[in-house]
Tab-separated table of C-alpha atoms and ligand atoms in Angstrom:
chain	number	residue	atom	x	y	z
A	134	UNK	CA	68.781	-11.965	74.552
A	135	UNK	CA	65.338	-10.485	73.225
A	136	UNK	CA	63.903	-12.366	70.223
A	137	UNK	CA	61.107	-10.893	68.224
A	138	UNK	CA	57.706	-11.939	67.477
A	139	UNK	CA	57.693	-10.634	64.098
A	140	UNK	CA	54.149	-10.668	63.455
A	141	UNK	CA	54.765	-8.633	60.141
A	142	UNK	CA	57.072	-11.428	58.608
A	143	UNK	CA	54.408	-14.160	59.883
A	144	UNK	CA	51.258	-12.586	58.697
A	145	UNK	CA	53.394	-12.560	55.463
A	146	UNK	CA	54.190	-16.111	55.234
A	147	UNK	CA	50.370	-17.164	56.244
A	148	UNK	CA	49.333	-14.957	53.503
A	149	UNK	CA	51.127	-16.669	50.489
A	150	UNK	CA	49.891	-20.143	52.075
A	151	UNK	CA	46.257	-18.539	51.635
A	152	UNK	CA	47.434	-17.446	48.174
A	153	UNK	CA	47.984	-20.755	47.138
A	154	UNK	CA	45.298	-21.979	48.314
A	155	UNK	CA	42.732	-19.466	46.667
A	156	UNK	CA	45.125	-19.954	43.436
A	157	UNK	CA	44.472	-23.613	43.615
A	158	UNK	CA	40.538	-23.176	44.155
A	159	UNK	CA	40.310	-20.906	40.820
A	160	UNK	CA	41.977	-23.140	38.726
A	161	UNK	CA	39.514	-25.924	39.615
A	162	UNK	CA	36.877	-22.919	38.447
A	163	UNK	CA	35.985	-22.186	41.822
A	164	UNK	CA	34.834	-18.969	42.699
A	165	UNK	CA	37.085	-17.119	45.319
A	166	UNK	CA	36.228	-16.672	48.319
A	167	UNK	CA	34.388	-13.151	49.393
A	168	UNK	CA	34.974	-10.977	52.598
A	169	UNK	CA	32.867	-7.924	53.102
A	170	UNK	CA	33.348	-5.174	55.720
A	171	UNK	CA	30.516	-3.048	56.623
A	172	UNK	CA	31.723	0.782	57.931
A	173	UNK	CA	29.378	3.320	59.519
A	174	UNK	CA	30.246	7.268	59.101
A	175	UNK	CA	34.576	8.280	58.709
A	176	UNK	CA	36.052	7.270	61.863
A	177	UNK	CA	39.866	7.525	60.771
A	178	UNK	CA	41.054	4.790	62.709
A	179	UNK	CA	38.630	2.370	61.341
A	180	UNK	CA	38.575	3.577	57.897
A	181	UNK	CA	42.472	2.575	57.821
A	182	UNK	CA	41.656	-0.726	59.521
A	183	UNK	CA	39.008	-1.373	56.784
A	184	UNK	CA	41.334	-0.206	54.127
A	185	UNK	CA	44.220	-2.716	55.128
A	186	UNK	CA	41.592	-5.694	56.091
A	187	UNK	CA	40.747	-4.829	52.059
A	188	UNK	CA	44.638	-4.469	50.660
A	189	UNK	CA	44.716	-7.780	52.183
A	190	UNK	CA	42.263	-9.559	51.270
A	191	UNK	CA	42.991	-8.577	47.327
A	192	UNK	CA	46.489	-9.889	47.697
A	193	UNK	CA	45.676	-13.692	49.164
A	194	UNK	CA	43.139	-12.930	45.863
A	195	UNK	CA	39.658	-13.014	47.610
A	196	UNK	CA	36.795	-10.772	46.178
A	197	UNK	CA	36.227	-7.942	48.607
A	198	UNK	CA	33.173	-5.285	49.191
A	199	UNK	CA	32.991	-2.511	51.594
A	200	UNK	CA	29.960	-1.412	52.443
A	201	UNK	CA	29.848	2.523	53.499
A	202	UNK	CA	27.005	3.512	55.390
A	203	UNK	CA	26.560	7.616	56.713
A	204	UNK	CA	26.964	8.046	60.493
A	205	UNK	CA	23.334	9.278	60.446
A	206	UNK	CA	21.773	6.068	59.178
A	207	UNK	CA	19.376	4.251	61.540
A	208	UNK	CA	19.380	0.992	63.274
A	209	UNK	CA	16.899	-0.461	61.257
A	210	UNK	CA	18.880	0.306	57.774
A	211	UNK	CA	22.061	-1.071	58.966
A	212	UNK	CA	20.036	-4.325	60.279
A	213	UNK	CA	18.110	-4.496	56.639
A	214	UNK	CA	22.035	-4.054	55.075
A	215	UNK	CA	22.825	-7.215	57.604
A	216	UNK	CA	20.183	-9.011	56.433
A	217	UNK	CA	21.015	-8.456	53.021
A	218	UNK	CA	24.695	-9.772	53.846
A	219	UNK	CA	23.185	-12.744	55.511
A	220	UNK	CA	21.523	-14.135	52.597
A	221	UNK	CA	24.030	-13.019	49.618
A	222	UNK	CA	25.085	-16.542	48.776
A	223	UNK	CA	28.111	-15.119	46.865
A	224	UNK	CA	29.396	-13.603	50.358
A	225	UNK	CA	31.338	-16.474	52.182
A	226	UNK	CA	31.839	-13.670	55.666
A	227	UNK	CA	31.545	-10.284	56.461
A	228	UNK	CA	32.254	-7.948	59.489
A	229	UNK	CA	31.190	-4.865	60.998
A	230	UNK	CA	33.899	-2.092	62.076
A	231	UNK	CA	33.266	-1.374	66.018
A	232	UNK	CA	32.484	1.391	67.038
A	233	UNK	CA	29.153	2.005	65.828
A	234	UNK	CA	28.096	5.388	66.120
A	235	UNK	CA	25.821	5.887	69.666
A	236	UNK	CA	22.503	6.066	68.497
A	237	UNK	CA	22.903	2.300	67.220
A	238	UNK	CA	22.692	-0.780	69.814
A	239	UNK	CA	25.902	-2.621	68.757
A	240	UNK	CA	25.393	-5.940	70.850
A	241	UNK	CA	21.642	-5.720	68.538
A	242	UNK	CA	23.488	-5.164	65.182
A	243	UNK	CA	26.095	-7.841	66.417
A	244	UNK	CA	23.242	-10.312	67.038
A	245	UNK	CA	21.776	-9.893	64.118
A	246	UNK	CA	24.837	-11.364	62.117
A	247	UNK	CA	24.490	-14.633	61.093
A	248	UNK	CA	26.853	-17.072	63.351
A	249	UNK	CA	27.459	-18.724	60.077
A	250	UNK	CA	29.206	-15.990	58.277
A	251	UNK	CA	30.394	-14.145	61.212
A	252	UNK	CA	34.464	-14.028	60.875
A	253	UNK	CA	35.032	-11.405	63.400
A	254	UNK	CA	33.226	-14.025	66.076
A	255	UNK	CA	31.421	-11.545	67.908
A	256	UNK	CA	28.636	-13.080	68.052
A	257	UNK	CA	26.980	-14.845	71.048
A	258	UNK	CA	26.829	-18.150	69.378
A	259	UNK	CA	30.350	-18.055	67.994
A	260	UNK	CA	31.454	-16.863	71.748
A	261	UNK	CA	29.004	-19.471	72.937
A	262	UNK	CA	30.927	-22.411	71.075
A	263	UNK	CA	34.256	-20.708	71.913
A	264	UNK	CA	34.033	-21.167	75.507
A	265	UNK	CA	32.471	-24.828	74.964
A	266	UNK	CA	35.521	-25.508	72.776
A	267	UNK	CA	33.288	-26.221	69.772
A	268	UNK	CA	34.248	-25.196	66.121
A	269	UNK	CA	33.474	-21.476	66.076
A	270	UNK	CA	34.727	-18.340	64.445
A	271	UNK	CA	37.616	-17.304	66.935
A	272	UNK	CA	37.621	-13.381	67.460
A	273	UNK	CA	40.765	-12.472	65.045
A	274	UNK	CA	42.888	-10.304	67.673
A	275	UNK	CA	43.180	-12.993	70.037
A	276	UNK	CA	43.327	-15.804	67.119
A	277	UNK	CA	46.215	-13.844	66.107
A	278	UNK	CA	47.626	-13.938	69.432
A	279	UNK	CA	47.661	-17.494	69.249
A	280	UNK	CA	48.508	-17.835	65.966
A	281	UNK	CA	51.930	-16.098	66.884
A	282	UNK	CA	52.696	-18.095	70.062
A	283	UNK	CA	52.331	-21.298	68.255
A	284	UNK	CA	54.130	-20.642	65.382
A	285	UNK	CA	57.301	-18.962	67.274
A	286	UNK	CA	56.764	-22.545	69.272
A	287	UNK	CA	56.580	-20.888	72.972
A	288	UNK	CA	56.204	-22.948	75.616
A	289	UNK	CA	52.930	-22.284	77.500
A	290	UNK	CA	51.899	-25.076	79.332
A	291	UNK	CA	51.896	-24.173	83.415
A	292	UNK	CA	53.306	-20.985	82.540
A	293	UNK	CA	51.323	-17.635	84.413
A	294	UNK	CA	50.011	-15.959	81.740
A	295	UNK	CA	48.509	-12.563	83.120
A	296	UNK	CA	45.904	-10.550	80.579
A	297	UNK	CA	45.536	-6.843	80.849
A	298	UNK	CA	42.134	-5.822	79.710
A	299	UNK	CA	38.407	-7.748	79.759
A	300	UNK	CA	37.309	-6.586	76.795
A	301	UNK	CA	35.172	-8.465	74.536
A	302	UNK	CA	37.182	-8.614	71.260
A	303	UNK	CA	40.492	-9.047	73.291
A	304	UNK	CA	40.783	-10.025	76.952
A	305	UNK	CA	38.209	-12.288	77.635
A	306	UNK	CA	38.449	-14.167	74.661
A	307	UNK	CA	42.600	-14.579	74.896
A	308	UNK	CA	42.297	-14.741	78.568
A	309	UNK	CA	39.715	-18.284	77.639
A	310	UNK	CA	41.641	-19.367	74.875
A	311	UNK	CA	45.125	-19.795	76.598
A	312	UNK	CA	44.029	-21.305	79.625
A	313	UNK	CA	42.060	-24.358	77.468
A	314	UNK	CA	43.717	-28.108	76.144
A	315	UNK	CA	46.762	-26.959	73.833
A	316	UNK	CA	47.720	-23.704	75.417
A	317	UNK	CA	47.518	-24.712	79.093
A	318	UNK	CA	48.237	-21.361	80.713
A	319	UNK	CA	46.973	-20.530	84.041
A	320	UNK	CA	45.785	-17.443	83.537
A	321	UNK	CA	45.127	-14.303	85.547
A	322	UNK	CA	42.827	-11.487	84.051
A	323	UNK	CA	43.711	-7.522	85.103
A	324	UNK	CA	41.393	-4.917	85.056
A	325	UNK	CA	40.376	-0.896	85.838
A	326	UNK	CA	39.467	-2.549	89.366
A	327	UNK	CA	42.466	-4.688	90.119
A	328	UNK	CA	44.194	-3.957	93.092
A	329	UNK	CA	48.114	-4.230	93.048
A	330	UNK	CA	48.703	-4.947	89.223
A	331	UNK	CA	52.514	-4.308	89.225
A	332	UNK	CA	52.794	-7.511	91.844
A	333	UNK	CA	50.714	-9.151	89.587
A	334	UNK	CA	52.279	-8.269	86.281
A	335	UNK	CA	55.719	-9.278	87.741
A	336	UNK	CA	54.828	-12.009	88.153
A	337	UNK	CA	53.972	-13.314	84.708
A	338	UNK	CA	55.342	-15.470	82.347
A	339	UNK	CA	53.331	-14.306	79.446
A	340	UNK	CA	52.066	-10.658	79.576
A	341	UNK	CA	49.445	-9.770	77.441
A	342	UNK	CA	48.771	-6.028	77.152
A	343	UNK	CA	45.444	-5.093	75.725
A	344	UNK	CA	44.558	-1.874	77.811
A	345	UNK	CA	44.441	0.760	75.526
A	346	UNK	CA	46.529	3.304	77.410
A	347	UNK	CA	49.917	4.405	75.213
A	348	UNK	CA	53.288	3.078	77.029
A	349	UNK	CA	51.831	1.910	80.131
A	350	UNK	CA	53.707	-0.887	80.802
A	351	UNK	CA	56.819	-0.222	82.294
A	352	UNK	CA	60.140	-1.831	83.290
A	353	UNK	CA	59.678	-2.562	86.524
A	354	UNK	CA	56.171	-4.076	86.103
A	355	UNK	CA	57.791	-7.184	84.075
A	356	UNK	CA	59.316	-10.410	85.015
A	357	UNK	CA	63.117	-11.153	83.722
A	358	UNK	CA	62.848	-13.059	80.511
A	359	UNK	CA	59.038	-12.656	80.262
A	360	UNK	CA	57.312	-13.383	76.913
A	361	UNK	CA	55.300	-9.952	76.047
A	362	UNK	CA	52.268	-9.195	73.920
A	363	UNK	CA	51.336	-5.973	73.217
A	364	UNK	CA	48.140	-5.617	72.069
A	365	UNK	CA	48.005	-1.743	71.887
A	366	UNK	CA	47.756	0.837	68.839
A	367	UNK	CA	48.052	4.567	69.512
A	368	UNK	CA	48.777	7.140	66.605
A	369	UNK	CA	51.290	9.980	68.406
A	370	UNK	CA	52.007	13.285	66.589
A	371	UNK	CA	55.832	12.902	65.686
A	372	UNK	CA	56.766	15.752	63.206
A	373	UNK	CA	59.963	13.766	62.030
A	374	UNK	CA	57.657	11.767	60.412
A	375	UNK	CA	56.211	12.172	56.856
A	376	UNK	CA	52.691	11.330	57.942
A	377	UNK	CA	53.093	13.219	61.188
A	378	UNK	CA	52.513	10.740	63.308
A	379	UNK	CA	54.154	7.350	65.164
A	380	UNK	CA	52.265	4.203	66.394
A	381	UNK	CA	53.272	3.153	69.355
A	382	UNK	CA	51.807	0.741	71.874
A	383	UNK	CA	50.388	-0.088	75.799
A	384	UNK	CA	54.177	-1.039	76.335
A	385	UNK	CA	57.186	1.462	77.096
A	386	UNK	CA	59.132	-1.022	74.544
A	387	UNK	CA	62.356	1.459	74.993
A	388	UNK	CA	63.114	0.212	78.486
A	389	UNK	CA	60.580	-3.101	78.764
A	390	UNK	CA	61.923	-4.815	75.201
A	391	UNK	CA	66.044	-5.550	76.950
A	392	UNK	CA	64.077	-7.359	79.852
A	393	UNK	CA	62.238	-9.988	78.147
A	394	UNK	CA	62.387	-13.320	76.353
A	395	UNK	CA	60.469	-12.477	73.571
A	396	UNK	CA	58.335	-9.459	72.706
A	397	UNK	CA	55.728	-8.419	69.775
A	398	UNK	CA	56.665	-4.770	68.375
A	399	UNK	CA	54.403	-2.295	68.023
A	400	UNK	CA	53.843	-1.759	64.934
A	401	UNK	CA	54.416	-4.880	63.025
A	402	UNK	CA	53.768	-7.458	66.327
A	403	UNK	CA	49.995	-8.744	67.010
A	404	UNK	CA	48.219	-5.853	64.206
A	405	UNK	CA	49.351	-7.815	60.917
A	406	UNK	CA	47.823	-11.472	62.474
A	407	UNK	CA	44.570	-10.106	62.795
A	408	UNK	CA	44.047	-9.345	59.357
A	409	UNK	CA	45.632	-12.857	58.634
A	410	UNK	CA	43.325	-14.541	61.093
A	411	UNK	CA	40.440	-12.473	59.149
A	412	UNK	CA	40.991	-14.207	56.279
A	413	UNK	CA	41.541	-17.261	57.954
A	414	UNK	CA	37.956	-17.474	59.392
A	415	UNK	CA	37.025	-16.199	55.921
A	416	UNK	CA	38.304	-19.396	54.327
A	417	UNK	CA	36.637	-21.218	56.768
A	418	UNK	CA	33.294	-20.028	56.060
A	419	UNK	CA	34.204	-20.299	52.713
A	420	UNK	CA	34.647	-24.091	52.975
A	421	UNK	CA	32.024	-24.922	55.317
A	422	UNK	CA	29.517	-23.396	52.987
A	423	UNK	CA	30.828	-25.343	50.575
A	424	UNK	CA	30.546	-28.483	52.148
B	743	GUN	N1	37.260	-2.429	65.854
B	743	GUN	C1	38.484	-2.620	66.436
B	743	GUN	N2	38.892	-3.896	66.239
B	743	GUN	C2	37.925	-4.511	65.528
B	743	GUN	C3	37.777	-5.827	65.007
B	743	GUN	O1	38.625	-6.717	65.175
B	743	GUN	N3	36.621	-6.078	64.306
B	743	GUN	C4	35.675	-5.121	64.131
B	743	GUN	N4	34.586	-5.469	63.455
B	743	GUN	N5	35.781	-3.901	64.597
B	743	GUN	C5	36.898	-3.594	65.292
């Protein structure tokens, strides 16, 4: 039988023990804690990332700025706006939606966050200390990722875990974190250049999906009783639908979802956890600067 990773009902319960926490720190006359989001020019899909990333953190009752820049502004503004973040002592973390437009060097914008209030964990330090297995800023996708196998106790240890995707914010760093002490995967990473990937994706325990192409995961590329993560978001026009569209994901879930063990949904599966692992890291900061 398929059981779901119900990311939605998780991120929900994580939330209220962040609640309580923040509810606890204000009554001792703390001040909450404060996540900003910086957003260059009206990119819809990150304007409604930024907007949930703020819903949420005003319900686990952090303080929350958004910082909207125009597309046309120049590298050095957006640095001197960094900077700015970097030494507001009343801002515990902050992050900056990807993509920037092209005339900005993102890795140099990235860089210039400071390691110390960077939740996202983007930056080279944070991946750095990641890889070393220090205390760091996980990226929040993968985080989330984690988050969700642990808590739905799945067994990982020895399993195959095979990872679709290298990319910075997703594949590499879930591809590093599962195969370390705790998770003790042996993991395969799949990419543009692999050869063969259906023999490959067969033959994983743990399929994580994080390719960006809509449905492309289909039956016959999945193991019997597999545990699947689908990492993808695609908006589809569906005029059934009041908003006119559908999200669906990098999985075919119609035919894939009867094959496997258990499966994240799409929406409602990995998205909500990594908001939650947002605020998570946001706490974090929070206390270490504290400290
Ligand atoms: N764009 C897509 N995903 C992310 C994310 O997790 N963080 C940031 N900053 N930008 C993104």
């Amino acid at each position: 039988m398929t059981e779901i990773l119900d990311g939605k009902a998780l991120a929900l319960q994580i939330k209220e023990e962040i609640a309580n926490e923040v509810r606890q720190l204000v009554a001792a006359d703390h001040r909450a804690p404060h996540l900003a989001a910086v957003i260059v020019g009206e990119d819809g899909a990150s304007m409604t990332y930024v907007a949930n990333k703020e819903k949420s953190s005003h319900e686990v009752g952090f303080t929350s700025s958004v910082y909207r820049l125009p597309e046309k502004i120049s590298e050095r503004e957006l640095l001197e706006t960094i900077q700015f973040l970097n030494n507001d002592p009343d801002i515990d973390g902050f992050i900056v939606q990807l993509p920037l437009p092209k005339h900005i060097n993102e890795q140099r914008v990235i860089n210039a966050i400071s390691p110390d209030k960077d939740v996202d964990g983007f930056t080279p330090v944070n991946i750095g200390r990641m890889v070393l297995g220090e205390d760091c800023f996980v990226p929040a996708t993968p985080m989330g990722i984690c988050t969700l196998l642990k808590r739905y106790g799945i067994e990982t240890a020895g399993k195959h875990c095979v990872v679709i995707g290298r990319s910075n914010i997703v594949g590499t760093p879930v591809a590093n974190l599962l195969s370390r002490k705790g998770f003790d995967c042996t993991v395969t990473m799949c990419h543009s250049r692999t050869r063969n990937l259906a023999e490959l994706t067969r033959q994983a325990d743990i399929l994580v999906v994080a390719i960006g192409k809509p449905e492309f995961i289909t039956a016959d590329m999945v193991k019997p009783d597999a545990v699947l993560v689908d990492v993808g978001i695609h908006r589809v026009p569906d005029a059934s639908k009041k908003n006119g569209y559908r999200v669906i994901g990098d999985v075919k879930h119609s035919e894939v979802d009867s094959k496997c063990s258990w499966v994240t949904p799409v929406p409602g599966g990995v998205g909500p956890l990594t908001i939650v692992s947002l605020l998570q890291n946001t706490l974090k900061a929070y206390h270490k600067s504290h400290e």
